[in-house]
């Protein structure tokens, strides 16, 4: 036999052994699988039966507690105590409110009242007045056990069934004392049939003195567990054929359980048809699995023949998966993980070669990318990302490594000196100078770039990217559209912001923040009409910290919900001091996204009992720019609560007339950028006149912010601005000083100047006429 034949024989032998092993494995697997399915079906049926048994038992317990609940509605009542203890007893009252009431309302078959000496004093059977002694004596043995337990507590001879009722009455019993609110409820044998027998003390619900130190009377009820009763229990459990009988006929499809009274007396049998969720597995799935095992065995032989081809396909898929794991699906660029690996390789090579070249990283963020997504849609955003990736590919050098980090963030690794790194940053910045064409629209975009260099700024990927991110943040803070290298001062500033964040958290916890109020002056009367609440922070060691410093820190740290809630609560509390003026409060876009703003406002209204029409909630265009259904709904609910709404800083952002059509505002606040030196700027005056005309036409008041001179105030009055706000009238003052400001200003409010009295006003008139 040649070596080739030997090899073939060995191959055939190996194949036979493999086939035999696969056959045995399939048989064992098939037997195991069939056993698992069969066990799962049997186990499901058994678990369902156990659960149904527990449900039936719980439903019977609940029926006892339900009878006690029905009794309690009358028994724990001052009028019941008075009329039951009266001698002679007011039978008409007792018939109407107890005997007939329980029979007609709750179908109590027997109702008996026993006095403090456990003597029966009243009884009805099937809604008819009955001989008291006879009615009690008929079931004395059962009644005595129930009454004794109601008087003295459970003695352990009867099974507990009133746990649900007992748990629900804990607070009531603790309030009234141990001698009040006693009860007992059980399932017993009455007239040869099962019945709920319950007793509850008749005690006052308000005037505890009605008992005069005596033991209370007891109200006894008997509710027979008849066909209607059992049908109701079965319906509540979705067991329509639940039945109680003296003896159940043999039925292989029904479950039969012994029904025993709480004192151990036999009551018959309770039976039902159980659900069998496992039947599907046993009747249908199991045969199908058997057929499947046979089919799998047949398919296995064909699978062996395809193993080689499948191996090749698997290798190809693995290669594709590796590529996908290391690259961004949208842009095709390497992803964050791939970039970190390549950066680590570059750092290791730099340490090994020591050739004087440095590893530089650039962290790129597309400025205002979110605006494109919000206004043009996510498809336009994806198109922009692909276009940016193409531009950056053209800007980097041959040896540079470009990756997309996610969202609108990119990163570049560049090996070279500081000069070549700066040139790379300049090329990437210039690559954004040409407008982007997105679905027929020409969009001007910019990018901010933060750069860091190893080893000066870190010798690990984490440190380099962190410092590049700090530099990126600084580039954005300097106005965007630029590249900046990391420096130690940037790290110090980040540390300073971190300290502010920590101190701000502590200041919120210690209630160190305060509100100052700047008055809003009515143009028509020159009196204070309202005040805007402005947040202030006086640090224990650093003194006053500007909101322009700590508010951005709060936004980045996620503290705006807590900060906004504090401002609202404090402003509502202090607004009660000035019932005749409006109080304006600024709302952050974060409050719309990350807190239950409506619930907070409604709670503050209820807590402080304020007229919501006195509160003006100011929102910026940032809230409207998102234009989400949720923001729209929140604004509508704010208005429904009765608050007024103002559009703040109108004209500084993406001001659109659409906002004024889509959202109903009570006020428009013109930003100070238009108001400043308006008496000398014709274009600003024309814009304000247009806003005033539009706002008045839509029924809105117009507020001018940043009024700092008499001339600006005069011009604003002339063109019809409703309210004025600015340093010309007053700076923001603490709440404690605002009372005095309000009194002094309104008492000595100067008369409005005549149009001819001031040169600035005449200039404004002339400018208005020319406009």
JSON list of N, CA, C and O in Angstrom, two decimals, residues 278-312:
[
{"chain": "A", "resi": 278, "resn": "UNK", "atom": "N", "xyz": [-48.29, 23.37, 29.92]},
{"chain": "A", "resi": 278, "resn": "UNK", "atom": "CA", "xyz": [-47.28, 22.47, 29.35]},
{"chain": "A", "resi": 278, "resn": "UNK", "atom": "C", "xyz": [-47.80, 21.52, 28.30]},
{"chain": "A", "resi": 278, "resn": "UNK", "atom": "O", "xyz": [-47.01, 20.79, 27.68]},
{"chain": "A", "resi": 279, "resn": "UNK", "atom": "N", "xyz": [-49.14, 21.51, 28.10]},
{"chain": "A", "resi": 279, "resn": "UNK", "atom": "CA", "xyz": [-49.70, 20.58, 27.12]},
{"chain": "A", "resi": 279, "resn": "UNK", "atom": "C", "xyz": [-49.19, 20.87, 25.72]},
{"chain": "A", "resi": 279, "resn": "UNK", "atom": "O", "xyz": [-49.02, 19.95, 24.91]},
{"chain": "A", "resi": 280, "resn": "UNK", "atom": "N", "xyz": [-48.99, 22.16, 25.42]},
{"chain": "A", "resi": 280, "resn": "UNK", "atom": "CA", "xyz": [-48.47, 22.50, 24.10]},
{"chain": "A", "resi": 280, "resn": "UNK", "atom": "C", "xyz": [-47.11, 21.85, 23.86]},
{"chain": "A", "resi": 280, "resn": "UNK", "atom": "O", "xyz": [-46.82, 21.34, 22.77]},
{"chain": "A", "resi": 281, "resn": "UNK", "atom": "N", "xyz": [-46.29, 21.85, 24.93]},
{"chain": "A", "resi": 281, "resn": "UNK", "atom": "CA", "xyz": [-44.97, 21.21, 24.79]},
{"chain": "A", "resi": 281, "resn": "UNK", "atom": "C", "xyz": [-45.11, 19.70, 24.61]},
{"chain": "A", "resi": 281, "resn": "UNK", "atom": "O", "xyz": [-44.41, 19.09, 23.79]},
{"chain": "A", "resi": 282, "resn": "UNK", "atom": "N", "xyz": [-46.02, 19.09, 25.39]},
{"chain": "A", "resi": 282, "resn": "UNK", "atom": "CA", "xyz": [-46.12, 17.63, 25.37]},
{"chain": "A", "resi": 282, "resn": "UNK", "atom": "C", "xyz": [-46.81, 17.10, 24.13]},
{"chain": "A", "resi": 282, "resn": "UNK", "atom": "O", "xyz": [-46.45, 16.05, 23.60]},
{"chain": "A", "resi": 283, "resn": "UNK", "atom": "N", "xyz": [-47.84, 17.82, 23.65]},
{"chain": "A", "resi": 283, "resn": "UNK", "atom": "CA", "xyz": [-48.67, 17.31, 22.56]},
{"chain": "A", "resi": 283, "resn": "UNK", "atom": "C", "xyz": [-48.14, 17.73, 21.19]},
{"chain": "A", "resi": 283, "resn": "UNK", "atom": "O", "xyz": [-48.23, 16.98, 20.22]},
{"chain": "A", "resi": 284, "resn": "UNK", "atom": "N", "xyz": [-47.60, 18.95, 21.10]},
{"chain": "A", "resi": 284, "resn": "UNK", "atom": "CA", "xyz": [-47.20, 19.48, 19.79]},
{"chain": "A", "resi": 284, "resn": "UNK", "atom": "C", "xyz": [-45.68, 19.61, 19.68]},
{"chain": "A", "resi": 284, "resn": "UNK", "atom": "O", "xyz": [-45.06, 19.09, 18.75]},
{"chain": "A", "resi": 285, "resn": "UNK", "atom": "N", "xyz": [-45.09, 20.29, 20.67]},
{"chain": "A", "resi": 285, "resn": "UNK", "atom": "CA", "xyz": [-43.66, 20.58, 20.55]},
{"chain": "A", "resi": 285, "resn": "UNK", "atom": "C", "xyz": [-42.83, 19.31, 20.62]},
{"chain": "A", "resi": 285, "resn": "UNK", "atom": "O", "xyz": [-41.86, 19.14, 19.86]},
{"chain": "A", "resi": 286, "resn": "UNK", "atom": "N", "xyz": [-43.19, 18.41, 21.54]},
{"chain": "A", "resi": 286, "resn": "UNK", "atom": "CA", "xyz": [-42.38, 17.20, 21.70]},
{"chain": "A", "resi": 286, "resn": "UNK", "atom": "C", "xyz": [-42.32, 16.38, 20.42]},
{"chain": "A", "resi": 286, "resn": "UNK", "atom": "O", "xyz": [-41.22, 15.98, 19.99]},
{"chain": "A", "resi": 287, "resn": "UNK", "atom": "N", "xyz": [-43.46, 16.09, 19.73]},
{"chain": "A", "resi": 287, "resn": "UNK", "atom": "CA", "xyz": [-43.36, 15.37, 18.46]},
{"chain": "A", "resi": 287, "resn": "UNK", "atom": "C", "xyz": [-42.56, 16.14, 17.41]},
{"chain": "A", "resi": 287, "resn": "UNK", "atom": "O", "xyz": [-41.81, 15.55, 16.63]},
{"chain": "A", "resi": 288, "resn": "UNK", "atom": "N", "xyz": [-42.76, 17.46, 17.40]},
{"chain": "A", "resi": 288, "resn": "UNK", "atom": "CA", "xyz": [-42.00, 18.25, 16.42]},
{"chain": "A", "resi": 288, "resn": "UNK", "atom": "C", "xyz": [-40.51, 18.19, 16.70]},
{"chain": "A", "resi": 288, "resn": "UNK", "atom": "O", "xyz": [-39.68, 18.15, 15.78]},
{"chain": "A", "resi": 289, "resn": "UNK", "atom": "N", "xyz": [-40.16, 18.22, 18.00]},
{"chain": "A", "resi": 289, "resn": "UNK", "atom": "CA", "xyz": [-38.74, 18.13, 18.34]},
{"chain": "A", "resi": 289, "resn": "UNK", "atom": "C", "xyz": [-38.18, 16.78, 17.90]},
{"chain": "A", "resi": 289, "resn": "UNK", "atom": "O", "xyz": [-37.04, 16.69, 17.40]},
{"chain": "A", "resi": 290, "resn": "UNK", "atom": "N", "xyz": [-38.97, 15.72, 18.09]},
{"chain": "A", "resi": 290, "resn": "UNK", "atom": "CA", "xyz": [-38.51, 14.39, 17.65]},
{"chain": "A", "resi": 290, "resn": "UNK", "atom": "C", "xyz": [-38.24, 14.37, 16.15]},
{"chain": "A", "resi": 290, "resn": "UNK", "atom": "O", "xyz": [-37.22, 13.85, 15.69]},
{"chain": "A", "resi": 291, "resn": "UNK", "atom": "N", "xyz": [-39.20, 14.96, 15.40]},
{"chain": "A", "resi": 291, "resn": "UNK", "atom": "CA", "xyz": [-38.99, 15.04, 13.95]},
{"chain": "A", "resi": 291, "resn": "UNK", "atom": "C", "xyz": [-37.78, 15.90, 13.63]},
{"chain": "A", "resi": 291, "resn": "UNK", "atom": "O", "xyz": [-37.01, 15.62, 12.70]},
{"chain": "A", "resi": 292, "resn": "UNK", "atom": "N", "xyz": [-37.61, 16.99, 14.42]},
{"chain": "A", "resi": 292, "resn": "UNK", "atom": "CA", "xyz": [-36.46, 17.87, 14.19]},
{"chain": "A", "resi": 292, "resn": "UNK", "atom": "C", "xyz": [-35.15, 17.18, 14.43]},
{"chain": "A", "resi": 292, "resn": "UNK", "atom": "O", "xyz": [-34.17, 17.40, 13.70]},
{"chain": "A", "resi": 293, "resn": "UNK", "atom": "N", "xyz": [-35.09, 16.34, 15.49]},
{"chain": "A", "resi": 293, "resn": "UNK", "atom": "CA", "xyz": [-33.85, 15.62, 15.77]},
{"chain": "A", "resi": 293, "resn": "UNK", "atom": "C", "xyz": [-33.50, 14.69, 14.61]},
{"chain": "A", "resi": 293, "resn": "UNK", "atom": "O", "xyz": [-32.34, 14.61, 14.19]},
{"chain": "A", "resi": 294, "resn": "UNK", "atom": "N", "xyz": [-34.52, 14.01, 14.08]},
{"chain": "A", "resi": 294, "resn": "UNK", "atom": "CA", "xyz": [-34.28, 13.14, 12.93]},
{"chain": "A", "resi": 294, "resn": "UNK", "atom": "C", "xyz": [-33.79, 13.96, 11.74]},
{"chain": "A", "resi": 294, "resn": "UNK", "atom": "O", "xyz": [-32.84, 13.58, 11.03]},
{"chain": "A", "resi": 295, "resn": "UNK", "atom": "N", "xyz": [-34.45, 15.11, 11.51]},
{"chain": "A", "resi": 295, "resn": "UNK", "atom": "CA", "xyz": [-34.04, 15.95, 10.38]},
{"chain": "A", "resi": 295, "resn": "UNK", "atom": "C", "xyz": [-32.65, 16.49, 10.54]},
{"chain": "A", "resi": 295, "resn": "UNK", "atom": "O", "xyz": [-31.85, 16.54, 9.58]},
{"chain": "A", "resi": 296, "resn": "UNK", "atom": "N", "xyz": [-32.30, 16.86, 11.80]},
{"chain": "A", "resi": 296, "resn": "UNK", "atom": "CA", "xyz": [-30.95, 17.37, 12.05]},
{"chain": "A", "resi": 296, "resn": "UNK", "atom": "C", "xyz": [-29.92, 16.29, 11.77]},
{"chain": "A", "resi": 296, "resn": "UNK", "atom": "O", "xyz": [-28.83, 16.56, 11.23]},
{"chain": "A", "resi": 297, "resn": "UNK", "atom": "N", "xyz": [-30.25, 15.05, 12.15]},
{"chain": "A", "resi": 297, "resn": "UNK", "atom": "CA", "xyz": [-29.31, 13.96, 11.88]},
{"chain": "A", "resi": 297, "resn": "UNK", "atom": "C", "xyz": [-29.05, 13.80, 10.40]},
{"chain": "A", "resi": 297, "resn": "UNK", "atom": "O", "xyz": [-27.91, 13.57, 9.97]},
{"chain": "A", "resi": 298, "resn": "UNK", "atom": "N", "xyz": [-30.11, 13.95, 9.61]},
{"chain": "A", "resi": 298, "resn": "UNK", "atom": "CA", "xyz": [-29.93, 13.81, 8.16]},
{"chain": "A", "resi": 298, "resn": "UNK", "atom": "C", "xyz": [-29.13, 14.98, 7.60]},
{"chain": "A", "resi": 298, "resn": "UNK", "atom": "O", "xyz": [-28.31, 14.81, 6.68]},
{"chain": "A", "resi": 299, "resn": "UNK", "atom": "N", "xyz": [-29.40, 16.17, 8.14]},
{"chain": "A", "resi": 299, "resn": "UNK", "atom": "CA", "xyz": [-28.68, 17.33, 7.62]},
{"chain": "A", "resi": 299, "resn": "UNK", "atom": "C", "xyz": [-27.21, 17.33, 7.99]},
{"chain": "A", "resi": 299, "resn": "UNK", "atom": "O", "xyz": [-26.37, 17.92, 7.30]},
{"chain": "A", "resi": 300, "resn": "UNK", "atom": "N", "xyz": [-26.90, 16.66, 9.10]},
{"chain": "A", "resi": 300, "resn": "UNK", "atom": "CA", "xyz": [-25.51, 16.67, 9.56]},
{"chain": "A", "resi": 300, "resn": "UNK", "atom": "C", "xyz": [-24.57, 16.09, 8.53]},
{"chain": "A", "resi": 300, "resn": "UNK", "atom": "O", "xyz": [-23.45, 16.59, 8.33]},
{"chain": "A", "resi": 301, "resn": "UNK", "atom": "N", "xyz": [-25.05, 15.03, 7.84]},
{"chain": "A", "resi": 301, "resn": "UNK", "atom": "CA", "xyz": [-24.18, 14.41, 6.84]},
{"chain": "A", "resi": 301, "resn": "UNK", "atom": "C", "xyz": [-23.84, 15.39, 5.72]},
{"chain": "A", "resi": 301, "resn": "UNK", "atom": "O", "xyz": [-22.70, 15.42, 5.24]},
{"chain": "A", "resi": 302, "resn": "UNK", "atom": "N", "xyz": [-24.80, 16.17, 5.32]},
{"chain": "A", "resi": 302, "resn": "UNK", "atom": "CA", "xyz": [-24.50, 17.14, 4.26]},
{"chain": "A", "resi": 302, "resn": "UNK", "atom": "C", "xyz": [-23.63, 18.27, 4.79]},
{"chain": "A", "resi": 302, "resn": "UNK", "atom": "O", "xyz": [-22.83, 18.85, 4.04]},
{"chain": "A", "resi": 303, "resn": "UNK", "atom": "N", "xyz": [-23.77, 18.59, 6.09]},
{"chain": "A", "resi": 303, "resn": "UNK", "atom": "CA", "xyz": [-22.96, 19.67, 6.66]},
{"chain": "A", "resi": 303, "resn": "UNK", "atom": "C", "xyz": [-21.48, 19.31, 6.69]},
{"chain": "A", "resi": 303, "resn": "UNK", "atom": "O", "xyz": [-20.62, 20.17, 6.51]},
{"chain": "A", "resi": 304, "resn": "UNK", "atom": "N", "xyz": [-21.20, 18.01, 6.94]},
{"chain": "A", "resi": 304, "resn": "UNK", "atom": "CA", "xyz": [-19.79, 17.60, 6.98]},
{"chain": "A", "resi": 304, "resn": "UNK", "atom": "C", "xyz": [-19.11, 17.87, 5.64]},
{"chain": "A", "resi": 304, "resn": "UNK", "atom": "O", "xyz": [-17.95, 18.30, 5.58]},
{"chain": "A", "resi": 305, "resn": "UNK", "atom": "N", "xyz": [-19.86, 17.65, 4.56]},
{"chain": "A", "resi": 305, "resn": "UNK", "atom": "CA", "xyz": [-19.28, 17.87, 3.23]},
{"chain": "A", "resi": 305, "resn": "UNK", "atom": "C", "xyz": [-19.00, 19.34, 2.96]},
{"chain": "A", "resi": 305, "resn": "UNK", "atom": "O", "xyz": [-18.19, 19.69, 2.11]},
{"chain": "A", "resi": 306, "resn": "UNK", "atom": "N", "xyz": [-19.69, 20.19, 3.68]},
{"chain": "A", "resi": 306, "resn": "UNK", "atom": "CA", "xyz": [-19.53, 21.64, 3.42]},
{"chain": "A", "resi": 306, "resn": "UNK", "atom": "C", "xyz": [-18.59, 22.32, 4.42]},
{"chain": "A", "resi": 306, "resn": "UNK", "atom": "O", "xyz": [-18.47, 23.54, 4.42]},
{"chain": "A", "resi": 307, "resn": "UNK", "atom": "N", "xyz": [-17.96, 21.54, 5.29]},
{"chain": "A", "resi": 307, "resn": "UNK", "atom": "CA", "xyz": [-17.13, 22.16, 6.33]},
{"chain": "A", "resi": 307, "resn": "UNK", "atom": "C", "xyz": [-16.00, 23.01, 5.75]},
{"chain": "A", "resi": 307, "resn": "UNK", "atom": "O", "xyz": [-15.71, 24.11, 6.24]},
{"chain": "A", "resi": 308, "resn": "UNK", "atom": "N", "xyz": [-15.36, 22.51, 4.71]},
{"chain": "A", "resi": 308, "resn": "UNK", "atom": "CA", "xyz": [-14.21, 23.23, 4.18]},
{"chain": "A", "resi": 308, "resn": "UNK", "atom": "C", "xyz": [-14.64, 24.59, 3.63]},
{"chain": "A", "resi": 308, "resn": "UNK", "atom": "O", "xyz": [-14.01, 25.63, 3.91]},
{"chain": "A", "resi": 309, "resn": "UNK", "atom": "N", "xyz": [-15.74, 24.55, 2.82]},
{"chain": "A", "resi": 309, "resn": "UNK", "atom": "CA", "xyz": [-16.21, 25.81, 2.26]},
{"chain": "A", "resi": 309, "resn": "UNK", "atom": "C", "xyz": [-16.69, 26.78, 3.36]},
{"chain": "A", "resi": 309, "resn": "UNK", "atom": "O", "xyz": [-16.45, 27.97, 3.30]},
{"chain": "A", "resi": 310, "resn": "UNK", "atom": "N", "xyz": [-17.34, 26.19, 4.38]},
{"chain": "A", "resi": 310, "resn": "UNK", "atom": "CA", "xyz": [-17.80, 27.03, 5.49]},
{"chain": "A", "resi": 310, "resn": "UNK", "atom": "C", "xyz": [-16.62, 27.65, 6.24]},
{"chain": "A", "resi": 310, "resn": "UNK", "atom": "O", "xyz": [-16.71, 28.78, 6.72]},
{"chain": "A", "resi": 311, "resn": "UNK", "atom": "N", "xyz": [-15.51, 26.91, 6.32]},
{"chain": "A", "resi": 311, "resn": "UNK", "atom": "CA", "xyz": [-14.33, 27.44, 7.02]},
{"chain": "A", "resi": 311, "resn": "UNK", "atom": "C", "xyz": [-13.79, 28.67, 6.30]},
{"chain": "A", "resi": 311, "resn": "UNK", "atom": "O", "xyz": [-13.39, 29.66, 6.94]},
{"chain": "A", "resi": 312, "resn": "UNK", "atom": "N", "xyz": [-13.77, 28.59, 4.97]},
{"chain": "A", "resi": 312, "resn": "UNK", "atom": "CA", "xyz": [-13.30, 29.74, 4.21]},
{"chain": "A", "resi": 312, "resn": "UNK", "atom": "C", "xyz": [-14.22, 30.94, 4.41]},
{"chain": "A", "resi": 312, "resn": "UNK", "atom": "O", "xyz": [-13.76, 32.07, 4.63]}
]
